[in-house]
PDB file of C-alpha atoms in Angstrom:
ATOM      1  CA  MET A  23    -181.892   3.312 -41.647  1.00 54.00           C
ATOM      2  CA  CYS A  24    -178.116   2.818 -42.083  1.00 50.00           C
ATOM      3  CA  PHE A  25    -177.457   5.706 -39.695  1.00 47.00           C
ATOM      4  CA  ARG A  26    -179.722   4.160 -37.015  1.00 51.00           C
ATOM      5  CA  ILE A  27    -177.929   0.820 -37.355  1.00 46.00           C
ATOM      6  CA  PHE A  28    -174.619   2.681 -37.214  1.00 53.00           C
ATOM      7  CA  LEU A  29    -175.524   4.399 -33.926  1.00 50.00           C
ATOM      8  CA  GLY A  30    -177.115   1.255 -32.509  1.00 52.00           C
ATOM      9  CA  ALA A  31    -173.917  -0.724 -33.052  1.00 47.00           C
ATOM     10  CA  VAL A  32    -171.852   1.938 -31.307  1.00 48.00           C
ATOM     11  CA  LEU A  33    -174.305   2.066 -28.388  1.00 46.00           C
ATOM     12  CA  PHE A  34    -174.038  -1.704 -27.954  1.00 42.00           C
ATOM     13  CA  VAL A  35    -170.235  -1.600 -27.939  1.00 43.00           C
ATOM     14  CA  THR A  36    -170.389   1.298 -25.464  1.00 42.00           C
ATOM     15  CA  THR A  37    -172.410  -0.730 -22.984  1.00 42.00           C
ATOM     16  CA  VAL A  38    -170.049  -3.701 -23.256  1.00 38.00           C
ATOM     17  CA  SER A  39    -166.969  -1.512 -22.992  1.00 40.00           C
ATOM     18  CA  ALA A  40    -168.356   0.319 -19.983  1.00 38.00           C
ATOM     19  CA  GLN A  41    -168.587  -2.954 -18.115  1.00 38.00           C
ATOM     20  CA  GLN A  42    -164.960  -3.749 -18.936  1.00 37.00           C
ATOM     21  CA  GLN A  43    -163.217  -0.637 -17.560  1.00 37.00           C
ATOM     22  CA  ARG A  44    -160.168  -1.599 -15.480  1.00 37.00           C
ATOM     23  CA  PRO A  45    -157.139   0.062 -13.897  1.00 38.00           C
ATOM     24  CA  ALA A  46    -154.648   1.243 -16.517  1.00 39.00           C
ATOM     25  CA  VAL A  47    -151.784  -1.193 -15.962  1.00 47.00           C
ATOM     26  CA  GLU A  48    -153.879  -4.309 -15.380  1.00 57.00           C
ATOM     27  CA  PRO A  49    -152.953  -6.922 -18.011  1.00 61.00           C
ATOM     28  CA  VAL A  50    -155.240  -7.030 -21.029  1.00 70.00           C
ATOM     29  CA  LYS A  51    -156.934 -10.404 -21.366  1.00 77.00           C
ATOM     30  CA  PRO A  52    -157.505 -12.082 -24.741  1.00 78.00           C
ATOM     31  CA  PRO A  53    -161.083 -12.544 -25.962  1.00 81.00           C
ATOM     32  CA  SER A  54    -162.469 -15.953 -25.061  1.00 86.00           C
ATOM     33  CA  VAL A  55    -164.302 -16.125 -28.409  1.00 92.00           C
ATOM     34  CA  THR A  56    -163.506 -14.411 -31.734  1.00 91.00           C
ATOM     35  CA  VAL A  57    -165.426 -14.956 -34.979  1.00 94.00           C
ATOM     36  CA  ALA A  58    -164.953 -14.300 -38.698  1.00 94.00           C
ATOM     37  CA  VAL A  59    -167.111 -15.024 -41.759  1.00 94.00           C
ATOM     38  CA  SER A  60    -165.631 -16.125 -45.086  1.00 94.00           C
ATOM     39  CA  PRO A  61    -165.866 -13.714 -48.072  1.00 91.00           C
ATOM     40  CA  GLY A  62    -168.537 -15.837 -49.715  1.00 89.00           C
ATOM     41  CA  GLY A  63    -170.555 -16.097 -46.503  1.00 93.00           C
ATOM     42  CA  LEU A  64    -170.494 -19.891 -46.514  1.00 94.00           C
ATOM     43  CA  MET A  65    -168.119 -20.541 -43.619  1.00 96.00           C
ATOM     44  CA  LEU A  66    -167.845 -19.310 -40.042  1.00 97.00           C
ATOM     45  CA  ALA A  67    -164.571 -19.430 -38.098  1.00 96.00           C
ATOM     46  CA  VAL A  68    -164.755 -19.397 -34.299  1.00 97.00           C
ATOM     47  CA  ALA A  69    -161.545 -19.003 -32.267  1.00 95.00           C
ATOM     48  CA  ARG A  70    -161.652 -20.110 -28.634  1.00 92.00           C
ATOM     49  CA  SER A  71    -158.818 -19.608 -26.168  1.00 86.00           C
ATOM     50  CA  GLU A  72    -157.835 -18.567 -22.665  1.00 73.00           C
ATOM     51  CA  GLY A  73    -155.024 -16.388 -21.387  1.00 61.00           C
ATOM     52  CA  GLY A  74    -152.012 -17.459 -19.379  1.00 55.00           C
ATOM     53  CA  ALA A  75    -149.051 -19.719 -19.988  1.00 50.00           C
ATOM     54  CA  ALA A  76    -150.721 -22.680 -18.273  1.00 49.00           C
ATOM     55  CA  LYS A  77    -153.902 -22.485 -20.388  1.00 57.00           C
ATOM     56  CA  ARG A  78    -153.039 -23.502 -23.918  1.00 66.00           C
ATOM     57  CA  SER A  79    -156.340 -24.745 -25.262  1.00 70.00           C
ATOM     58  CA  GLY A  80    -156.559 -22.406 -28.252  1.00 87.00           C
ATOM     59  CA  ARG A  81    -158.423 -23.767 -31.244  1.00 93.00           C
ATOM     60  CA  VAL A  82    -160.310 -22.579 -34.327  1.00 96.00           C
ATOM     61  CA  GLU A  83    -163.575 -24.233 -35.347  1.00 96.00           C
ATOM     62  CA  LEU A  84    -164.752 -24.020 -38.963  1.00 97.00           C
ATOM     63  CA  TRP A  85    -168.546 -24.248 -39.370  1.00 97.00           C
ATOM     64  CA  ASN A  86    -170.643 -24.638 -42.498  1.00 96.00           C
ATOM     65  CA  LEU A  87    -173.200 -21.820 -42.375  1.00 96.00           C
ATOM     66  CA  GLY A  88    -175.510 -23.605 -44.802  1.00 94.00           C
ATOM     67  CA  THR A  89    -175.881 -26.797 -42.771  1.00 95.00           C
ATOM     68  CA  GLY A  90    -174.751 -25.632 -39.321  1.00 95.00           C
ATOM     69  CA  GLU A  91    -172.272 -28.516 -39.147  1.00 96.00           C
ATOM     70  CA  LEU A  92    -168.782 -28.380 -37.698  1.00 97.00           C
ATOM     71  CA  GLN A  93    -166.442 -29.162 -40.573  1.00 95.00           C
ATOM     72  CA  ARG A  94    -163.085 -29.258 -38.782  1.00 95.00           C
ATOM     73  CA  THR A  95    -161.129 -28.021 -35.783  1.00 95.00           C
ATOM     74  CA  ILE A  96    -157.703 -26.400 -36.053  1.00 95.00           C
ATOM     75  CA  THR A  97    -155.285 -26.761 -33.131  1.00 91.00           C
ATOM     76  CA  GLY A  98    -151.581 -25.985 -32.828  1.00 87.00           C
ATOM     77  CA  PHE A  99    -151.576 -22.866 -30.677  1.00 90.00           C
ATOM     78  CA  ASP A 100    -149.229 -22.442 -27.739  1.00 86.00           C
ATOM     79  CA  GLY A 101    -150.966 -19.345 -26.390  1.00 87.00           C
ATOM     80  CA  PRO A 102    -154.163 -17.286 -26.718  1.00 89.00           C
ATOM     81  CA  ILE A 103    -155.715 -16.289 -30.053  1.00 92.00           C
ATOM     82  CA  TRP A 104    -156.344 -12.525 -30.218  1.00 91.00           C
ATOM     83  CA  SER A 105    -157.815 -12.130 -33.690  1.00 91.00           C
ATOM     84  CA  LEU A 106    -158.511 -13.974 -36.937  1.00 92.00           C
ATOM     85  CA  THR A 107    -159.743 -13.348 -40.461  1.00 92.00           C
ATOM     86  CA  PHE A 108    -160.196 -15.102 -43.790  1.00 92.00           C
ATOM     87  CA  SER A 109    -157.869 -14.393 -46.692  1.00 89.00           C
ATOM     88  CA  PRO A 110    -159.552 -12.416 -49.519  1.00 86.00           C
ATOM     89  CA  ASP A 111    -159.917 -15.595 -51.621  1.00 88.00           C
ATOM     90  CA  GLY A 112    -161.371 -17.536 -48.667  1.00 90.00           C
ATOM     91  CA  LYS A 113    -158.828 -20.344 -49.012  1.00 92.00           C
ATOM     92  CA  SER A 114    -156.949 -19.547 -45.798  1.00 93.00           C
ATOM     93  CA  ILE A 115    -157.632 -18.565 -42.199  1.00 94.00           C
ATOM     94  CA  ILE A 116    -155.123 -16.094 -40.752  1.00 93.00           C
ATOM     95  CA  THR A 117    -154.818 -16.068 -36.960  1.00 94.00           C
ATOM     96  CA  LEU A 118    -152.977 -13.687 -34.635  1.00 92.00           C
ATOM     97  CA  SER A 119    -151.798 -15.299 -31.412  1.00 91.00           C
ATOM     98  CA  THR A 120    -149.200 -14.838 -28.718  1.00 89.00           C
ATOM     99  CA  GLU A 121    -147.033 -17.936 -28.465  1.00 87.00           C
ATOM    100  CA  PHE A 122    -145.034 -19.195 -25.486  1.00 80.00           C
ATOM    101  CA  HIS A 123    -141.711 -20.631 -26.637  1.00 67.00           C
ATOM    102  CA  GLU A 124    -139.539 -22.400 -24.085  1.00 62.00           C
ATOM    103  CA  ALA A 125    -135.823 -21.736 -24.347  1.00 55.00           C
ATOM    104  CA  LYS A 126    -135.174 -25.289 -23.146  1.00 50.00           C
ATOM    105  CA  ILE A 127    -137.111 -28.244 -21.780  1.00 48.00           C
ATOM    106  CA  GLN A 128    -137.826 -27.906 -18.071  1.00 46.00           C
ATOM    107  CA  SER A 129    -138.831 -30.580 -15.592  1.00 46.00           C
ATOM    108  CA  SER A 130    -141.402 -28.367 -13.906  1.00 46.00           C
ATOM    109  CA  VAL A 131    -143.951 -25.820 -15.086  1.00 43.00           C
ATOM    110  CA  LYS A 132    -142.604 -23.387 -12.481  1.00 45.00           C
ATOM    111  CA  ASP A 133    -139.147 -23.597 -14.055  1.00 44.00           C
ATOM    112  CA  ARG A 134    -140.262 -22.575 -17.514  1.00 46.00           C
ATOM    113  CA  ASP A 135    -138.003 -20.069 -19.221  1.00 50.00           C
ATOM    114  CA  GLU A 136    -140.365 -18.786 -21.877  1.00 63.00           C
ATOM    115  CA  LYS A 137    -140.103 -16.236 -24.660  1.00 78.00           C
ATOM    116  CA  VAL A 138    -143.397 -14.735 -25.763  1.00 84.00           C
ATOM    117  CA  ARG A 139    -143.846 -13.632 -29.383  1.00 87.00           C
ATOM    118  CA  ALA A 140    -146.837 -12.650 -31.480  1.00 90.00           C
ATOM    119  CA  GLU A 141    -147.359 -14.698 -34.644  1.00 91.00           C
ATOM    120  CA  LEU A 142    -149.504 -14.611 -37.743  1.00 92.00           C
ATOM    121  CA  LYS A 143    -150.393 -18.141 -38.852  1.00 93.00           C
ATOM    122  CA  TRP A 144    -151.995 -19.308 -42.079  1.00 94.00           C
ATOM    123  CA  TRP A 145    -154.255 -22.397 -42.138  1.00 96.00           C
ATOM    124  CA  ASN A 146    -155.868 -24.163 -45.088  1.00 96.00           C
ATOM    125  CA  THR A 147    -159.662 -23.909 -44.792  1.00 95.00           C
ATOM    126  CA  GLN A 148    -160.275 -27.096 -46.792  1.00 93.00           C
ATOM    127  CA  ASN A 149    -158.276 -29.495 -44.630  1.00 93.00           C
ATOM    128  CA  GLY A 150    -157.193 -27.375 -41.644  1.00 93.00           C
ATOM    129  CA  ASP A 151    -153.487 -27.900 -42.356  1.00 95.00           C
ATOM    130  CA  PHE A 152    -150.902 -25.406 -41.146  1.00 95.00           C
ATOM    131  CA  VAL A 153    -149.429 -23.431 -44.068  1.00 95.00           C
ATOM    132  CA  ARG A 154    -146.891 -20.975 -42.644  1.00 93.00           C
ATOM    133  CA  LYS A 155    -146.267 -18.399 -39.932  1.00 93.00           C
ATOM    134  CA  VAL A 156    -144.703 -14.949 -39.550  1.00 91.00           C
ATOM    135  CA  GLN A 157    -143.528 -13.395 -36.297  1.00 89.00           C
ATOM    136  CA  VAL A 158    -144.653  -9.827 -35.609  1.00 87.00           C
ATOM    137  CA  GLY A 159    -143.560  -7.402 -32.920  1.00 80.00           C
ATOM    138  CA  ASN A 160    -140.740  -7.960 -30.462  1.00 84.00           C
ATOM    139  CA  GLU A 161    -139.995 -10.569 -27.859  1.00 86.00           C
ATOM    140  CA  GLY A 162    -141.759 -10.151 -24.522  1.00 85.00           C
ATOM    141  CA  VAL A 163    -145.068  -8.809 -25.829  1.00 88.00           C
ATOM    142  CA  ALA A 164    -147.796  -9.149 -23.180  1.00 85.00           C
ATOM    143  CA  SER A 165    -150.864  -8.607 -25.339  1.00 85.00           C
ATOM    144  CA  VAL A 166    -151.897  -7.509 -28.808  1.00 90.00           C
ATOM    145  CA  GLU A 167    -155.030  -5.896 -30.204  1.00 89.00           C
ATOM    146  CA  ALA A 168    -155.676  -6.087 -33.931  1.00 89.00           C
ATOM    147  CA  SER A 169    -157.951  -4.881 -36.696  1.00 91.00           C
ATOM    148  CA  TRP A 170    -157.887  -6.191 -40.260  1.00 91.00           C
ATOM    149  CA  SER A 171    -158.355  -3.889 -43.237  1.00 93.00           C
ATOM    150  CA  PRO A 172    -161.453  -4.504 -45.403  1.00 91.00           C
ATOM    151  CA  ALA A 173    -159.242  -5.879 -48.197  1.00 89.00           C
ATOM    152  CA  GLY A 174    -157.427  -8.133 -45.729  1.00 87.00           C
ATOM    153  CA  ASN A 175    -153.970  -6.977 -46.835  1.00 90.00           C
ATOM    154  CA  LEU A 176    -153.197  -4.782 -43.800  1.00 93.00           C
ATOM    155  CA  LEU A 177    -153.191  -5.337 -40.064  1.00 92.00           C
ATOM    156  CA  ALA A 178    -153.434  -2.528 -37.511  1.00 94.00           C
ATOM    157  CA  LEU A 179    -151.671  -3.904 -34.453  1.00 93.00           C
ATOM    158  CA  VAL A 180    -151.422  -2.485 -30.940  1.00 92.00           C
ATOM    159  CA  GLU A 181    -148.531  -4.143 -29.085  1.00 91.00           C
ATOM    160  CA  ARG A 182    -148.120  -3.922 -25.301  1.00 88.00           C
ATOM    161  CA  TYR A 183    -144.848  -4.588 -23.477  1.00 88.00           C
ATOM    162  CA  PRO A 184    -144.707  -4.646 -19.650  1.00 81.00           C
ATOM    163  CA  GLU A 185    -141.740  -3.379 -17.664  1.00 75.00           C
ATOM    164  CA  ARG A 186    -140.799  -2.986 -14.008  1.00 65.00           C
ATOM    165  CA  GLN A 187    -138.728   0.012 -13.033  1.00 62.00           C
ATOM    166  CA  LEU A 188    -136.969   0.650  -9.759  1.00 63.00           C
ATOM    167  CA  THR A 189    -138.220   3.815  -8.092  1.00 65.00           C
ATOM    168  CA  GLN A 190    -138.699   5.445  -4.703  1.00 63.00           C
ATOM    169  CA  VAL A 191    -141.900   4.864  -2.764  1.00 64.00           C
ATOM    170  CA  THR A 192    -143.011   7.366  -0.124  1.00 72.00           C
ATOM    171  CA  GLU A 193    -145.002   6.088   2.861  1.00 73.00           C
ATOM    172  CA  ARG A 194    -146.128   7.350   6.265  1.00 78.00           C
ATOM    173  CA  GLY A 195    -144.844   5.605   9.377  1.00 72.00           C
ATOM    174  CA  ALA A 196    -146.644   4.842  12.631  1.00 74.00           C
ATOM    175  CA  PHE A 197    -146.078   8.424  13.799  1.00 73.00           C
ATOM    176  CA  GLN A 198    -146.897   9.937  10.409  1.00 76.00           C
ATOM    177  CA  GLN A 199    -143.232  10.409   9.627  1.00 75.00           C
ATOM    178  CA  ARG A 200    -142.249  10.409   5.954  1.00 78.00           C
ATOM    179  CA  ILE A 201    -140.475   7.193   4.931  1.00 75.00           C
ATOM    180  CA  VAL A 202    -138.807   6.780   1.538  1.00 70.00           C
ATOM    181  CA  ARG A 203    -137.881   3.275   0.445  1.00 72.00           C
ATOM    182  CA  PRO A 204    -136.964   1.584  -2.843  1.00 71.00           C
ATOM    183  CA  GLY A 205    -139.780  -0.047  -4.776  1.00 67.00           C
ATOM    184  CA  PHE A 206    -140.992  -0.968  -8.236  1.00 64.00           C
ATOM    185  CA  VAL A 207    -143.530   0.635 -10.551  1.00 67.00           C
ATOM    186  CA  GLU A 208    -145.342  -1.272 -13.292  1.00 72.00           C
ATOM    187  CA  ILE A 209    -145.037   0.323 -16.724  1.00 81.00           C
ATOM    188  CA  GLU A 210    -146.508  -0.693 -20.074  1.00 80.00           C
ATOM    189  CA  GLN A 211    -145.093   0.491 -23.390  1.00 88.00           C
ATOM    190  CA  MET A 212    -147.573   0.500 -26.286  1.00 90.00           C
ATOM    191  CA  GLU A 213    -147.219   1.028 -30.009  1.00 93.00           C
ATOM    192  CA  LEU A 214    -149.651   1.065 -32.931  1.00 94.00           C
ATOM    193  CA  ARG A 215    -148.232  -0.330 -36.171  1.00 94.00           C
ATOM    194  CA  LEU A 216    -149.516  -0.949 -39.696  1.00 96.00           C
ATOM    195  CA  LEU A 217    -148.320  -4.297 -41.043  1.00 94.00           C
ATOM    196  CA  ASN A 218    -148.505  -6.119 -44.334  1.00 92.00           C
ATOM    197  CA  THR A 219    -150.459  -9.289 -43.525  1.00 87.00           C
ATOM    198  CA  ASP A 220    -148.538 -11.331 -46.095  1.00 86.00           C
ATOM    199  CA  THR A 221    -145.067 -10.580 -44.719  1.00 88.00           C
ATOM    200  CA  GLY A 222    -145.689  -9.158 -41.231  1.00 88.00           C
ATOM    201  CA  GLU A 223    -143.502  -6.155 -42.109  1.00 91.00           C
ATOM    202  CA  ARG A 224    -144.409  -2.559 -41.303  1.00 93.00           C
ATOM    203  CA  THR A 225    -145.799  -0.638 -44.278  1.00 95.00           C
ATOM    204  CA  VAL A 226    -145.492   2.946 -42.983  1.00 96.00           C
ATOM    205  CA  LYS A 227    -144.606   4.501 -39.652  1.00 95.00           C
ATOM    206  CA  VAL A 228    -147.740   5.677 -37.868  1.00 95.00           C
ATOM    207  CA  GLU A 229    -147.209   9.213 -36.583  1.00 94.00           C
ATOM    208  CA  ASP A 230    -147.471   9.788 -32.815  1.00 89.00           C
ATOM    209  CA  SER A 231    -148.486   6.174 -32.193  1.00 89.00           C
ATOM    210  CA  SER A 232    -146.587   5.291 -29.012  1.00 86.00           C
ATOM    211  CA  LYS A 233    -147.880   5.542 -25.440  1.00 83.00           C
ATOM    212  CA  THR A 234    -146.585   4.740 -21.980  1.00 80.00           C
ATOM    213  CA  SER A 235    -148.926   3.561 -19.238  1.00 72.00           C
ATOM    214  CA  ARG A 236    -147.601   4.471 -15.796  1.00 69.00           C
ATOM    215  CA  GLY A 237    -149.204   5.523 -12.529  1.00 58.00           C
ATOM    216  CA  TYR A 238    -152.621   7.006 -11.792  1.00 51.00           C
ATOM    217  CA  PHE A 239    -152.916   9.346 -14.780  1.00 49.00           C
ATOM    218  CA  SER A 240    -152.044   6.595 -17.265  1.00 50.00           C
ATOM    219  CA  GLN A 241    -155.713   5.602 -17.174  1.00 53.00           C
ATOM    220  CA  ILE A 242    -156.339   8.870 -19.031  1.00 51.00           C
ATOM    221  CA  PHE A 243    -153.209   9.664 -21.005  1.00 55.00           C
ATOM    222  CA  GLY A 244    -151.518   6.257 -21.369  1.00 63.00           C
ATOM    223  CA  ARG A 245    -154.142   4.545 -23.511  1.00 79.00           C
ATOM    224  CA  LEU A 246    -153.763   3.114 -27.000  1.00 88.00           C
ATOM    225  CA  GLN A 247    -156.519   0.753 -28.061  1.00 88.00           C
ATOM    226  CA  ARG A 248    -159.469  -0.170 -30.291  1.00 90.00           C
ATOM    227  CA  PRO A 249    -157.984   0.335 -33.799  1.00 94.00           C
ATOM    228  CA  VAL A 250    -160.572   0.318 -36.577  1.00 95.00           C
ATOM    229  CA  PHE A 251    -160.369   0.857 -40.343  1.00 97.00           C
ATOM    230  CA  SER A 252    -162.797   2.884 -42.426  1.00 97.00           C
ATOM    231  CA  SER A 253    -164.843   0.773 -44.827  1.00 95.00           C
ATOM    232  CA  ASP A 254    -162.761   1.928 -47.816  1.00 96.00           C
ATOM    233  CA  GLY A 255    -159.537   1.114 -45.964  1.00 96.00           C
ATOM    234  CA  LYS A 256    -158.102   4.623 -46.401  1.00 97.00           C
ATOM    235  CA  LEU A 257    -158.279   5.732 -42.753  1.00 97.00           C
ATOM    236  CA  LEU A 258    -157.376   4.177 -39.418  1.00 97.00           C
ATOM    237  CA  ALA A 259    -158.854   5.380 -36.131  1.00 97.00           C
ATOM    238  CA  ALA A 260    -157.884   4.440 -32.576  1.00 95.00           C
ATOM    239  CA  VAL A 261    -158.195   5.598 -28.984  1.00 93.00           C
ATOM    240  CA  ALA A 262    -155.045   7.556 -28.110  1.00 90.00           C
ATOM    241  CA  GLY A 263    -155.006   8.861 -24.548  1.00 85.00           C
ATOM    242  CA  SER A 264    -158.165  10.868 -23.910  1.00 86.00           C
ATOM    243  CA  GLU A 265    -158.724  11.481 -27.632  1.00 91.00           C
ATOM    244  CA  VAL A 266    -159.514   9.569 -30.802  1.00 95.00           C
ATOM    245  CA  SER A 267    -156.905   9.929 -33.550  1.00 96.00           C
ATOM    246  CA  LEU A 268    -157.325   9.311 -37.278  1.00 97.00           C
ATOM    247  CA  TRP A 269    -154.430   8.472 -39.596  1.00 97.00           C
ATOM    248  CA  SER A 270    -153.958   8.125 -43.334  1.00 97.00           C
ATOM    249  CA  VAL A 271    -153.272   4.469 -44.093  1.00 97.00           C
ATOM    250  CA  ASP A 272    -151.135   5.346 -47.131  1.00 96.00           C
ATOM    251  CA  SER A 273    -148.813   7.818 -45.388  1.00 96.00           C
ATOM    252  CA  GLY A 274    -149.212   7.085 -41.672  1.00 96.00           C
ATOM    253  CA  LYS A 275    -149.746  10.812 -41.040  1.00 97.00           C
ATOM    254  CA  LYS A 276    -152.260  11.905 -38.424  1.00 96.00           C
ATOM    255  CA  VAL A 277    -155.104  13.710 -40.178  1.00 96.00           C
ATOM    256  CA  LEU A 278    -157.530  14.377 -37.325  1.00 96.00           C
ATOM    257  CA  ALA A 279    -157.790  14.325 -33.519  1.00 95.00           C
ATOM    258  CA  LEU A 280    -161.221  14.271 -31.882  1.00 94.00           C
ATOM    259  CA  LYS A 281    -161.043  16.054 -28.529  1.00 90.00           C
ATOM    260  CA  LYS A 282    -163.323  17.527 -25.862  1.00 83.00           C
ATOM    261  CA  LEU A 283    -165.145  14.262 -25.285  1.00 85.00           C
ATOM    262  CA  LEU A 284    -167.341  13.792 -22.230  1.00 79.00           C
ATOM    263  CA  GLY A 285    -164.999  11.213 -20.702  1.00 80.00           C
ATOM    264  CA  LEU A 286    -162.701   8.421 -21.849  1.00 85.00           C
ATOM    265  CA  PRO A 287    -163.383   7.123 -25.382  1.00 89.00           C
ATOM    266  CA  ALA A 288    -164.479   3.493 -25.299  1.00 87.00           C
ATOM    267  CA  ALA A 289    -165.707   2.613 -28.817  1.00 91.00           C
ATOM    268  CA  ILE A 290    -165.345   3.881 -32.392  1.00 95.00           C
ATOM    269  CA  ALA A 291    -167.316   3.227 -35.590  1.00 96.00           C
ATOM    270  CA  PHE A 292    -167.289   4.696 -39.089  1.00 97.00           C
ATOM    271  CA  SER A 293    -170.554   5.253 -40.947  1.00 97.00           C
ATOM    272  CA  PRO A 294    -171.088   2.981 -43.988  1.00 96.00           C
ATOM    273  CA  ASP A 295    -170.121   5.807 -46.384  1.00 96.00           C
ATOM    274  CA  ASP A 296    -167.104   6.847 -44.232  1.00 96.00           C
ATOM    275  CA  ARG A 297    -168.316  10.452 -44.071  1.00 97.00           C
ATOM    276  CA  MET A 298    -168.959  10.287 -40.338  1.00 97.00           C
ATOM    277  CA  ILE A 299    -167.340   8.689 -37.322  1.00 97.00           C
ATOM    278  CA  ALA A 300    -169.063   7.999 -34.012  1.00 95.00           C
ATOM    279  CA  VAL A 301    -167.231   7.916 -30.681  1.00 94.00           C
ATOM    280  CA  ALA A 302    -168.695   6.482 -27.492  1.00 92.00           C
ATOM    281  CA  SER A 303    -167.187   7.939 -24.320  1.00 88.00           C
ATOM    282  CA  ILE A 304    -167.682   7.191 -20.635  1.00 83.00           C
ATOM    283  CA  LYS A 305    -167.330   9.375 -17.565  1.00 79.00           C
ATOM    284  CA  GLY A 306    -167.156   7.743 -14.154  1.00 66.00           C
ATOM    285  CA  SER A 307    -167.559   4.111 -13.210  1.00 66.00           C
ATOM    286  CA  MET A 308    -170.168   1.854 -14.741  1.00 60.00           C
ATOM    287  CA  PRO A 309    -172.906   1.261 -13.880  1.00 65.00           C
ATOM    288  CA  GLY A 310    -173.943   4.668 -12.598  1.00 63.00           C
ATOM    289  CA  GLY A 311    -171.698   6.880 -14.686  1.00 70.00           C
ATOM    290  CA  GLU A 312    -172.409   9.051 -17.699  1.00 80.00           C
ATOM    291  CA  SER A 313    -172.081   8.032 -21.317  1.00 84.00           C
ATOM    292  CA  GLU A 314    -172.134   9.952 -24.560  1.00 89.00           C
ATOM    293  CA  ILE A 315    -172.043   9.219 -28.285  1.00 92.00           C
ATOM    294  CA  THR A 316    -170.670  11.997 -30.463  1.00 93.00           C
ATOM    295  CA  VAL A 317    -170.877  12.013 -34.260  1.00 95.00           C
ATOM    296  CA  TRP A 318    -168.200  13.869 -36.222  1.00 95.00           C
ATOM    297  CA  GLU A 319    -167.672  14.821 -39.852  1.00 97.00           C
ATOM    298  CA  VAL A 320    -164.523  13.043 -41.007  1.00 96.00           C
ATOM    299  CA  SER A 321    -163.463  15.595 -43.632  1.00 95.00           C
ATOM    300  CA  THR A 322    -163.589  18.611 -41.285  1.00 94.00           C
ATOM    301  CA  GLY A 323    -163.621  17.244 -37.730  1.00 94.00           C
ATOM    302  CA  LYS A 324    -166.859  19.143 -37.085  1.00 94.00           C
ATOM    303  CA  LEU A 325    -169.120  17.865 -34.296  1.00 94.00           C
ATOM    304  CA  LEU A 326    -172.476  16.950 -35.857  1.00 95.00           C
ATOM    305  CA  ASN A 327    -174.485  15.409 -33.030  1.00 92.00           C
ATOM    306  CA  GLN A 328    -174.378  14.396 -29.363  1.00 91.00           C
ATOM    307  CA  ILE A 329    -176.395  11.736 -27.591  1.00 87.00           C
ATOM    308  CA  LYS A 330    -176.049  11.681 -23.799  1.00 82.00           C
ATOM    309  CA  GLY A 331    -177.248   9.122 -21.295  1.00 70.00           C
ATOM    310  CA  ARG A 332    -176.620   7.305 -18.026  1.00 60.00           C
ATOM    311  CA  ASN A 333    -175.889   3.662 -17.318  1.00 55.00           C
TER     312      ASN A 333
END
């Protein structure tokens, strides 16, 4: 029964992910809704936000799951909320957001000189008061993608930093002559880091955890996304290029790389006992392309099962 639920969850995420495939360098948008349940199962936190510097309506709603009543609303975000979780004791909500900080007051929105940083913020669940914050990553981050460890003490964070580089662009003229002119190429630098959620500091360096998204082939090789912890918190898995990599959380060393997938990996899930890992991959555009779920043995990297289909 657990294995069927395990595969069903991956299949659902595959379908959703297939509908969200985009060109490689297109900016990643924050989720409009993110949810978390308190350790005791009595409270539900719902984060709502929109992307963009002009849309700063981020808020967290705390709901009583026993009565279905809204207990309080937390505001105080100057950018989108990417992820949230409860502290292990349930007394705090920890949010991860990108914040827009103006270097100085401007008379017009168009004149804003803003510095974007990612921040962890702690909020009291009883009264909604702000407790403290810690900055993570570097200035100029465009988007973040996070996964919290089961114990809540670690954060796997994918940071994305956009750049524009001057290059040469080749075009064909009216008479098919070759014309070379200066132009710009959009580049995105990405890094996966393991952070202590209490301090925001890196715990260990994650081996081979940086990617660069540039040009046509970056859709295949320049991908770093969807970090997920095993249920015991000992392993971290993420999409890395056209593969799925697994790292030791204690050492940061890569312990396994799952290759020869049907197409681009789109979703990852560990089995409840952490002995298996399922990878959903997609080939072609959706709908109409091919999809596949492969199940692997974590200890050996052996392929155990394949489920193919079309969408």
